[in-house]
Amino acid sequence: MALKKVKGNFERMFDKNLTDLVRGIRNNKENEAKYIAQCMEDIKQELRQDNLSVKSNAIAKLTYLQMLGYDISWAGFNIIEVMSSGKFTLKRIGYLAASQSFHCDSELLMLTTNMIRKELNSQTQYEAGLALTSLSCYISTDLARDLSNDILTLLSSTKPYIRKKAVLMMYKVFLKYPEALRPAFPRLKEKLEDPDPGVQSAAVNVVCELARKNPKNYLSLAPVFFKLMTTSSNNWMLIKIIKLFGALTPLEPRLGRKLIEPLTNLIHSTSAMSLLYECINTVIAVLISISSGMPNHAASIQLCVQKLRILIEDSDQNLKYLGLLAMSKILKTHPKSVQAHKDLILQCLEDKDESIRLRALDLLYGMVSKKNLMEIVKKLMLHMDKAEGTVYRDELLSKIILICSQNNYQFITNFEWYVTVLVELAQMEFGSRQGHVIAAQLMDVCIRVPAIRKFAVTEMAQLLEVYASTSQFTIMQEVLLAATFLCGEFASELENQEQTLRAIVKYKTLPQHIEAVFIQNIFKLFVNIMLKLEVAERYDDILALVDVILSRLSDAVMSGELEVQERASTTCVMLKIIKEAMEIKKKEDSTLITDNEGIEKPSVDPSHTLAGELMVLFTGELNPVAPKAQKKVPIPEGLDLDSWINEPEEGSDTDSGSEIVDNLFVKPEKGNFKSEKYQPELTEEELQKIREARKYEQLNNPHYLKGGISKKSFDSTNGNIQTIDNIPVKELDLNIPLKLAGQKRSDKYLNLDKDKKKSNKKKGKKSKKHKLESSSDENEQEIAASLVVNRNLELPEGATLSDSESSHGNMDDPHRALDIDLELPATLEVLKKKEVAIDRVKKSKKSKKKVEKERGVAIIDEKESHEDITQTNNEDVQPVDDHEKKPKKKSKKDKKDGDKKEKRHKKDKNRDKDGKTKTSSRNKMPEPGYEEAVGISTPSKEFQS
Amino acid sequence: MIKAILVFNNHGKPRLSKFYQYFSEDMQQQIIKETFQLVSKRDDNVCNFLEGGSLIGGSDYKLIYRHYATLYFVFCVDSSESELGILDLIQVFVETLDKCFENVCELDLIFHVDKVHYILNELVMGGMVLETNMTEILTRIEDQNKLEKQEAGIIAAPARAVSAVKNMNIPQQIKDMKLPDLPQAIKDLKF
């Protein structure tokens, strides 16, 4: 036996230790994985030994391997063994491994409770410190609950080292076990005035973290912090305090007023940049929350902006970055004072540092005006060319679109320019998602600004032609979708419809959702052309076009994608019917001509032609739709969305295929499917019926946008009938992109703009040089007309845009649990919580019941709800003393408010990102809670006097 | 709060990783990789703040880093930390390492990652800054090292012996040892 042990020990002498492992890995670079696998085996061997120091050696190696990405959770039990060692050296290894690999859901943690408790009460401060440090990484709810008292006692330890760690540990405990916050809070408060600066600093740190959630609780600490701020010289702590004040001021304006002076003093006096920066930040927060009514409000803003300018001008990139960051906070409330430094910000756009450029871009949003928009965008476009890496490019693109489209294109004076910019952007390379953004913008502009449609459609037609004729032409495919859609939708604005159609038909391989749109719009455009040709009785031309399209679509009919296939086949069938009809008409026509030679033909009424009838399929105005319109469509009474209309069959219904993949279009083209059944020989009467049915359907269909049915397609074509014969139909074979490539076309608008300004100055001088021949006055009128932006958004009746629905809080937020009102007495808090819980139970029951009732299932409600509520309802049933009744009532009131509050906080969380929390949480101080708020504000009076 | 502290070299090899929020090992590696890619492509004369780590945090989080010779020290922090303050903290951390290892270099971190962890634990605890005063930090580290040495003196003698023996590199020495050629020696023996 003894021999065995000796032998074992001897073998252990040649065990690898951590250094050997590291050395080994470095020496086996080629087959590292294999080497490590072998080491893992050794480690497993070592862990089977009884000797703790051997085990600890193995654990130390495992900790290293964990850093390299190896899962070591299987060794959890061994880690705990090493942690329980009596020796500090070994313990240290165990606790380190635990902090690196344990996590709070691990069941192993149950085993550690008593061991850690023993450690916390250890005589050696470093052992307790070790346990605290390690525990802070993996504390679970159970551990927090079981150990919170032990940690709380450590707060009054004689050793500052322990107190400091215990204070920080308390925050972790609060996170996992929020119930501990209330009893521990007074102790925490004491620690703010601890004799040891380290403990003080730790306590400040914890309160700062706590104040991120429900800062109202910590208003009462303001005097203490104020004292600390004016007396302490520990910059680290000062920064934290000043940050905390930034969070508190929105709740208590008086505090803000009190703060301004010492903060401005600090700004003037401190040499530490970090402190200066935080001071400025808090002053900004104060100024935002007070907004006005303070004597030297403007002066303070001025001071901040000035100091920030110094930071931005500094050669240190870090300060530059932070300066811009703080500027953007001022921008939100005081745009004017920032605008004064436009030069500086534009200069930062040129910086070689991407972080700084991004910050400057953020600021740019507030810098634009009608006058300088074009110039700024031109600059950004130049950057776009230089920018490497798609991240910055994407950011530039979204910023360009953001600044141009803000407030419904408020700053755009020339939409032709904007469309040109978009077209240019479309030809650059971006990340995958950006094509979608440009496409959406193009469509949005065209739909909202009727005056630009002609220009935009012409541009789009050019794009499509060049795309079809050359192979090297790069363009984002999503943009092609927009181009085709616009050409089809606003076909009447096209100059040469047939040429465009022929270009579109030549499309190459496309993603399926785009191809579907192509097919749909080919047909739309075709019908438009057909109308003209039919009126002119040029049946041969129609037949020729039909053949071109049919030959192209023969591939698409065989597409693997349902959407493409379906549209293609529908279109093909339609075209074949048209073909037949046209051939018949052609025969009639030729006989007619031979019969009555010399007799003038009666002019054809466009609405009586086949194409005219087909046009009905595509009438209807397209309107911008509010983003939430779909959600707001009220469910009609008596409609149960859950119940089956018909029992489901195994075969899928055809309608489901008609849903358009992309939500780009709000108008589902229903005609597509019905049209299959249409016969070419529809009488006017039948057509009328169908129209009526369609209108009726539209009326009842919540998804259909009601608008006056436009007659544009009929009217506008009328005028063109005479001239249509003169258009020579020639296939253009463009090998070179004629107009699109080359230098920036959008620049010409900039020049135009400048020219115009000049010409405005020299009134009377004719603008011969200008590309536009009209005088500048006319020019302006024209522009004014083109500036009409349709700002209305379609919404279902009765719904308004303002009410937001996106109140989904982030349930994963670890700080959520800390949303406790410390000012409320504990019992109330508990009651409130319980009642909220009841409320929830009731609600969920109710909704369940509703559903079930509607489904006609009889249920016994009493029995159902009884179970859940008995436990909580007891409180209501119990006889209550008089003085207990009072808070009761109040708490009921609170319950509702609490409910609301919860929602608010969720909202706030969403807004946090926008930095708007301050104002919102301030406005939303709940009424009953206000009494307590008065209580809080008294301390701040103290230091006012 | 500090969410993670990462130290890696110019090639992205991790030298220290400390996460104050649980991530699986795979995720940790991905985060290190992503962070390295973000940080390494930046010039030395640009600012030390970086947004856009997609794996860790989100919009509220920032990467604050410093580059020393061959090593990157990266802190991932949320908005409650002061940016410049964290930069100072990194400086304190590195200076402390320098004091403890006497002219710290990458090799020290490679072979003594455990010690680096112990030092870091005196600066940051559970994602919150524990101490920024370097003399205080050094005292604490010194005290604990003493504690270890004491233990080594009393109880861990065998372990010390083992490590001493190891440093002698016995397997190699055995190989290197020149034994007399035995058959020859036997032959030489004269009876």
PDB file of C-alpha atoms in Angstrom, chain A residues 431-613:
ATOM      1  CA  GLY A 431     -23.994  44.936 -48.216  1.00  0.00           C
ATOM      2  CA  SER A 432     -26.839  42.696 -49.161  1.00  0.00           C
ATOM      3  CA  ARG A 433     -29.578  44.528 -47.355  1.00  0.00           C
ATOM      4  CA  GLN A 434     -28.980  47.913 -48.863  1.00  0.00           C
ATOM      5  CA  GLY A 435     -30.603  47.302 -52.248  1.00  0.00           C
ATOM      6  CA  HIS A 436     -33.840  46.921 -50.478  1.00  0.00           C
ATOM      7  CA  VAL A 437     -33.461  50.320 -48.847  1.00  0.00           C
ATOM      8  CA  ILE A 438     -32.813  52.091 -52.119  1.00  0.00           C
ATOM      9  CA  ALA A 439     -35.654  50.294 -53.844  1.00  0.00           C
ATOM     10  CA  ALA A 440     -38.034  51.268 -51.070  1.00  0.00           C
ATOM     11  CA  GLN A 441     -36.910  54.894 -51.327  1.00  0.00           C
ATOM     12  CA  LEU A 442     -37.409  55.003 -55.081  1.00  0.00           C
ATOM     13  CA  MET A 443     -40.896  53.653 -54.805  1.00  0.00           C
ATOM     14  CA  ASP A 444     -41.736  55.865 -51.875  1.00  0.00           C
ATOM     15  CA  VAL A 445     -40.618  58.997 -53.658  1.00  0.00           C
ATOM     16  CA  CYS A 446     -42.559  58.113 -56.780  1.00  0.00           C
ATOM     17  CA  ILE A 447     -45.695  57.296 -54.914  1.00  0.00           C
ATOM     18  CA  ARG A 448     -45.572  60.364 -52.721  1.00  0.00           C
ATOM     19  CA  VAL A 449     -44.435  62.912 -55.264  1.00  0.00           C
ATOM     20  CA  PRO A 450     -46.672  62.678 -58.329  1.00  0.00           C
ATOM     21  CA  ALA A 451     -44.723  65.335 -60.161  1.00  0.00           C
ATOM     22  CA  ILE A 452     -41.542  63.308 -60.170  1.00  0.00           C
ATOM     23  CA  ARG A 453     -43.081  60.190 -61.650  1.00  0.00           C
ATOM     24  CA  LYS A 454     -42.385  61.036 -65.245  1.00  0.00           C
ATOM     25  CA  PHE A 455     -38.763  61.770 -64.586  1.00  0.00           C
ATOM     26  CA  ALA A 456     -38.290  58.776 -62.345  1.00  0.00           C
ATOM     27  CA  VAL A 457     -39.967  56.388 -64.728  1.00  0.00           C
ATOM     28  CA  THR A 458     -37.790  57.639 -67.547  1.00  0.00           C
ATOM     29  CA  GLU A 459     -34.722  57.048 -65.396  1.00  0.00           C
ATOM     30  CA  MET A 460     -35.915  53.604 -64.492  1.00  0.00           C
ATOM     31  CA  ALA A 461     -36.598  52.759 -68.119  1.00  0.00           C
ATOM     32  CA  GLN A 462     -33.053  53.810 -68.971  1.00  0.00           C
ATOM     33  CA  LEU A 463     -31.681  51.702 -66.173  1.00  0.00           C
ATOM     34  CA  LEU A 464     -33.577  48.701 -67.421  1.00  0.00           C
ATOM     35  CA  GLU A 465     -32.499  49.250 -70.984  1.00  0.00           C
ATOM     36  CA  VAL A 466     -28.865  49.503 -70.098  1.00  0.00           C
ATOM     37  CA  TYR A 467     -29.180  46.544 -67.788  1.00  0.00           C
ATOM     38  CA  ALA A 468     -30.705  44.482 -70.580  1.00  0.00           C
ATOM     39  CA  SER A 469     -28.200  45.473 -73.217  1.00  0.00           C
ATOM     40  CA  THR A 470     -24.890  45.116 -71.433  1.00  0.00           C
ATOM     41  CA  SER A 471     -23.584  42.393 -69.279  1.00  0.00           C
ATOM     42  CA  GLN A 472     -20.991  44.323 -67.269  1.00  0.00           C
ATOM     43  CA  PHE A 473     -23.455  46.789 -65.902  1.00  0.00           C
ATOM     44  CA  THR A 474     -23.619  46.342 -62.166  1.00  0.00           C
ATOM     45  CA  ILE A 475     -26.729  47.249 -60.335  1.00  0.00           C
ATOM     46  CA  MET A 476     -28.419  46.001 -57.272  1.00  0.00           C
ATOM     47  CA  GLN A 477     -31.092  43.551 -58.163  1.00  0.00           C
ATOM     48  CA  GLU A 478     -33.499  44.875 -55.595  1.00  0.00           C
ATOM     49  CA  VAL A 479     -33.383  48.162 -57.431  1.00  0.00           C
ATOM     50  CA  LEU A 480     -34.382  46.399 -60.633  1.00  0.00           C
ATOM     51  CA  LEU A 481     -37.455  45.304 -58.808  1.00  0.00           C
ATOM     52  CA  ALA A 482     -38.320  48.895 -58.013  1.00  0.00           C
ATOM     53  CA  ALA A 483     -37.505  49.969 -61.570  1.00  0.00           C
ATOM     54  CA  THR A 484     -39.728  47.369 -63.153  1.00  0.00           C
ATOM     55  CA  PHE A 485     -42.501  47.983 -60.740  1.00  0.00           C
ATOM     56  CA  LEU A 486     -42.456  51.712 -61.363  1.00  0.00           C
ATOM     57  CA  CYS A 487     -42.371  51.222 -65.122  1.00  0.00           C
ATOM     58  CA  GLY A 488     -45.360  48.945 -64.914  1.00  0.00           C
ATOM     59  CA  GLU A 489     -47.314  50.953 -62.405  1.00  0.00           C
ATOM     60  CA  PHE A 490     -46.771  54.315 -64.037  1.00  0.00           C
ATOM     61  CA  ALA A 491     -46.621  52.999 -67.575  1.00  0.00           C
ATOM     62  CA  SER A 492     -48.548  55.967 -68.876  1.00  0.00           C
ATOM     63  CA  GLU A 493     -45.606  58.200 -67.960  1.00  0.00           C
ATOM     64  CA  LEU A 494     -43.198  56.235 -70.108  1.00  0.00           C
ATOM     65  CA  GLU A 495     -41.883  57.856 -73.226  1.00  0.00           C
ATOM     66  CA  ASN A 496     -41.357  54.769 -75.234  1.00  0.00           C
ATOM     67  CA  GLN A 497     -43.308  52.001 -73.656  1.00  0.00           C
ATOM     68  CA  GLU A 498     -42.562  49.358 -76.199  1.00  0.00           C
ATOM     69  CA  GLN A 499     -38.846  49.867 -76.027  1.00  0.00           C
ATOM     70  CA  THR A 500     -38.970  49.580 -72.268  1.00  0.00           C
ATOM     71  CA  LEU A 501     -41.077  46.472 -72.454  1.00  0.00           C
ATOM     72  CA  ARG A 502     -38.634  44.846 -74.805  1.00  0.00           C
ATOM     73  CA  ALA A 503     -35.840  45.756 -72.403  1.00  0.00           C
ATOM     74  CA  ILE A 504     -37.651  44.309 -69.427  1.00  0.00           C
ATOM     75  CA  VAL A 505     -38.431  41.109 -71.243  1.00  0.00           C
ATOM     76  CA  LYS A 506     -34.725  40.579 -71.723  1.00  0.00           C
ATOM     77  CA  TYR A 507     -34.112  40.178 -68.024  1.00  0.00           C
ATOM     78  CA  LYS A 508     -31.453  37.743 -66.908  1.00  0.00           C
ATOM     79  CA  THR A 509     -31.404  35.347 -64.024  1.00  0.00           C
ATOM     80  CA  LEU A 510     -32.981  37.032 -61.062  1.00  0.00           C
ATOM     81  CA  PRO A 511     -33.936  36.101 -57.528  1.00  0.00           C
ATOM     82  CA  GLN A 512     -37.382  34.632 -57.572  1.00  0.00           C
ATOM     83  CA  HIS A 513     -39.294  37.317 -55.774  1.00  0.00           C
ATOM     84  CA  ILE A 514     -37.929  39.837 -58.239  1.00  0.00           C
ATOM     85  CA  GLU A 515     -38.701  37.665 -61.207  1.00  0.00           C
ATOM     86  CA  ALA A 516     -42.305  37.437 -60.079  1.00  0.00           C
ATOM     87  CA  VAL A 517     -42.536  41.200 -60.025  1.00  0.00           C
ATOM     88  CA  PHE A 518     -40.982  41.332 -63.470  1.00  0.00           C
ATOM     89  CA  ILE A 519     -43.579  39.005 -64.936  1.00  0.00           C
ATOM     90  CA  GLN A 520     -46.426  40.850 -63.338  1.00  0.00           C
ATOM     91  CA  ASN A 521     -45.228  44.159 -64.647  1.00  0.00           C
ATOM     92  CA  ILE A 522     -44.444  42.871 -68.090  1.00  0.00           C
ATOM     93  CA  PHE A 523     -48.102  42.103 -68.391  1.00  0.00           C
ATOM     94  CA  LYS A 524     -49.134  45.440 -66.948  1.00  0.00           C
ATOM     95  CA  LEU A 525     -46.957  47.287 -69.368  1.00  0.00           C
ATOM     96  CA  PHE A 526     -48.059  45.105 -72.229  1.00  0.00           C
ATOM     97  CA  VAL A 527     -51.704  45.886 -71.621  1.00  0.00           C
ATOM     98  CA  ASN A 528     -50.851  49.567 -71.663  1.00  0.00           C
ATOM     99  CA  ILE A 529     -49.133  49.263 -74.994  1.00  0.00           C
ATOM    100  CA  MET A 530     -51.820  47.046 -76.378  1.00  0.00           C
ATOM    101  CA  LEU A 531     -54.420  49.634 -75.621  1.00  0.00           C
ATOM    102  CA  LYS A 532     -52.705  52.123 -77.857  1.00  0.00           C
ATOM    103  CA  LEU A 533     -51.986  49.652 -80.596  1.00  0.00           C
ATOM    104  CA  GLU A 534     -55.485  48.297 -80.557  1.00  0.00           C
ATOM    105  CA  VAL A 535     -56.987  51.714 -80.878  1.00  0.00           C
ATOM    106  CA  ALA A 536     -54.689  52.263 -83.805  1.00  0.00           C
ATOM    107  CA  GLU A 537     -55.720  48.842 -85.109  1.00  0.00           C
ATOM    108  CA  ARG A 538     -52.146  47.683 -85.412  1.00  0.00           C
ATOM    109  CA  TYR A 539     -52.883  44.093 -84.625  1.00  0.00           C
ATOM    110  CA  ASP A 540     -49.697  42.786 -86.176  1.00  0.00           C
ATOM    111  CA  ASP A 541     -47.625  44.759 -83.741  1.00  0.00           C
ATOM    112  CA  ILE A 542     -49.618  43.382 -80.868  1.00  0.00           C
ATOM    113  CA  LEU A 543     -49.135  39.857 -82.084  1.00  0.00           C
ATOM    114  CA  ALA A 544     -45.423  40.460 -82.470  1.00  0.00           C
ATOM    115  CA  LEU A 545     -45.174  41.683 -78.899  1.00  0.00           C
ATOM    116  CA  VAL A 546     -47.210  38.767 -77.633  1.00  0.00           C
ATOM    117  CA  ASP A 547     -44.787  36.413 -79.278  1.00  0.00           C
ATOM    118  CA  VAL A 548     -41.782  38.144 -77.751  1.00  0.00           C
ATOM    119  CA  ILE A 549     -43.248  37.861 -74.290  1.00  0.00           C
ATOM    120  CA  LEU A 550     -44.509  34.342 -74.730  1.00  0.00           C
ATOM    121  CA  SER A 551     -41.133  33.105 -75.837  1.00  0.00           C
ATOM    122  CA  ARG A 552     -39.510  34.664 -72.773  1.00  0.00           C
ATOM    123  CA  LEU A 553     -42.066  33.354 -70.359  1.00  0.00           C
ATOM    124  CA  SER A 554     -41.819  29.809 -71.576  1.00  0.00           C
ATOM    125  CA  ASP A 555     -38.840  29.401 -69.255  1.00  0.00           C
ATOM    126  CA  ALA A 556     -40.499  31.069 -66.340  1.00  0.00           C
ATOM    127  CA  VAL A 557     -43.469  28.736 -66.559  1.00  0.00           C
ATOM    128  CA  MET A 558     -41.114  25.979 -65.610  1.00  0.00           C
ATOM    129  CA  SER A 559     -39.605  27.886 -62.711  1.00  0.00           C
ATOM    130  CA  GLY A 560     -39.142  26.051 -59.462  1.00  0.00           C
ATOM    131  CA  GLU A 561     -40.598  28.886 -57.492  1.00  0.00           C
ATOM    132  CA  LEU A 562     -44.341  28.702 -57.115  1.00  0.00           C
ATOM    133  CA  GLU A 563     -44.824  32.425 -57.300  1.00  0.00           C
ATOM    134  CA  VAL A 564     -42.931  32.829 -60.552  1.00  0.00           C
ATOM    135  CA  GLN A 565     -44.488  29.795 -62.102  1.00  0.00           C
ATOM    136  CA  GLU A 566     -47.985  30.832 -61.244  1.00  0.00           C
ATOM    137  CA  ARG A 567     -47.637  34.357 -62.514  1.00  0.00           C
ATOM    138  CA  ALA A 568     -45.928  33.211 -65.659  1.00  0.00           C
ATOM    139  CA  SER A 569     -48.565  30.663 -66.481  1.00  0.00           C
ATOM    140  CA  THR A 570     -51.393  33.080 -65.769  1.00  0.00           C
ATOM    141  CA  THR A 571     -49.768  35.646 -68.002  1.00  0.00           C
ATOM    142  CA  CYS A 572     -49.160  33.084 -70.711  1.00  0.00           C
ATOM    143  CA  VAL A 573     -52.777  31.964 -70.736  1.00  0.00           C
ATOM    144  CA  MET A 574     -53.922  35.549 -70.864  1.00  0.00           C
ATOM    145  CA  LEU A 575     -51.586  36.302 -73.710  1.00  0.00           C
ATOM    146  CA  LYS A 576     -52.741  33.288 -75.672  1.00  0.00           C
ATOM    147  CA  ILE A 577     -56.336  34.390 -75.311  1.00  0.00           C
ATOM    148  CA  ILE A 578     -55.345  37.854 -76.427  1.00  0.00           C
ATOM    149  CA  LYS A 579     -53.499  36.353 -79.334  1.00  0.00           C
ATOM    150  CA  GLU A 580     -56.580  34.475 -80.491  1.00  0.00           C
ATOM    151  CA  ALA A 581     -58.743  37.518 -80.129  1.00  0.00           C
ATOM    152  CA  MET A 582     -56.307  39.646 -82.026  1.00  0.00           C
ATOM    153  CA  GLU A 583     -56.043  37.161 -84.852  1.00  0.00           C
ATOM    154  CA  ILE A 584     -59.818  37.160 -85.203  1.00  0.00           C
ATOM    155  CA  LYS A 585     -59.867  40.921 -85.155  1.00  0.00           C
ATOM    156  CA  LYS A 586     -57.110  41.046 -87.682  1.00  0.00           C
ATOM    157  CA  LYS A 587     -59.090  38.877 -90.077  1.00  0.00           C
ATOM    158  CA  GLU A 588     -62.182  40.969 -89.577  1.00  0.00           C
ATOM    159  CA  ASP A 589     -60.161  44.010 -90.159  1.00  0.00           C
ATOM    160  CA  SER A 590     -58.610  42.815 -93.399  1.00  0.00           C
ATOM    161  CA  THR A 591     -61.995  41.751 -94.746  1.00  0.00           C
ATOM    162  CA  LEU A 592     -63.350  45.077 -93.668  1.00  0.00           C
ATOM    163  CA  ILE A 593     -60.680  46.888 -95.547  1.00  0.00           C
ATOM    164  CA  THR A 594     -61.123  44.907 -98.729  1.00  0.00           C
ATOM    165  CA  ASP A 595     -64.863  45.330 -98.524  1.00  0.00           C
ATOM    166  CA  ASN A 596     -65.046  49.008 -97.879  1.00  0.00           C
ATOM    167  CA  GLU A 597     -62.017  50.376 -99.495  1.00  0.00           C
ATOM    168  CA  GLY A 598     -61.733  54.087 -99.410  1.00  0.00           C
ATOM    169  CA  ILE A 599     -64.208  54.490 -96.619  1.00  0.00           C
ATOM    170  CA  GLU A 600     -62.840  56.159 -93.544  1.00  0.00           C
ATOM    171  CA  LYS A 601     -62.471  53.875 -90.563  1.00  0.00           C
ATOM    172  CA  PRO A 602     -64.573  54.635 -87.547  1.00  0.00           C
ATOM    173  CA  SER A 603     -62.313  55.599 -84.705  1.00  0.00           C
ATOM    174  CA  VAL A 604     -62.110  53.012 -81.982  1.00  0.00           C
ATOM    175  CA  ASP A 605     -63.227  53.888 -78.521  1.00  0.00           C
ATOM    176  CA  PRO A 606     -60.450  52.825 -76.172  1.00  0.00           C
ATOM    177  CA  SER A 607     -62.824  51.639 -73.495  1.00  0.00           C
ATOM    178  CA  HIS A 608     -64.446  49.230 -75.890  1.00  0.00           C
ATOM    179  CA  THR A 609     -61.251  47.514 -76.836  1.00  0.00           C
ATOM    180  CA  LEU A 610     -60.056  44.324 -75.253  1.00  0.00           C
ATOM    181  CA  ALA A 611     -57.069  46.129 -73.822  1.00  0.00           C
ATOM    182  CA  GLY A 612     -59.369  48.707 -72.316  1.00  0.00           C
ATOM    183  CA  GLU A 613     -61.151  45.953 -70.501  1.00  0.00           C
TER     184      GLU A 613
END
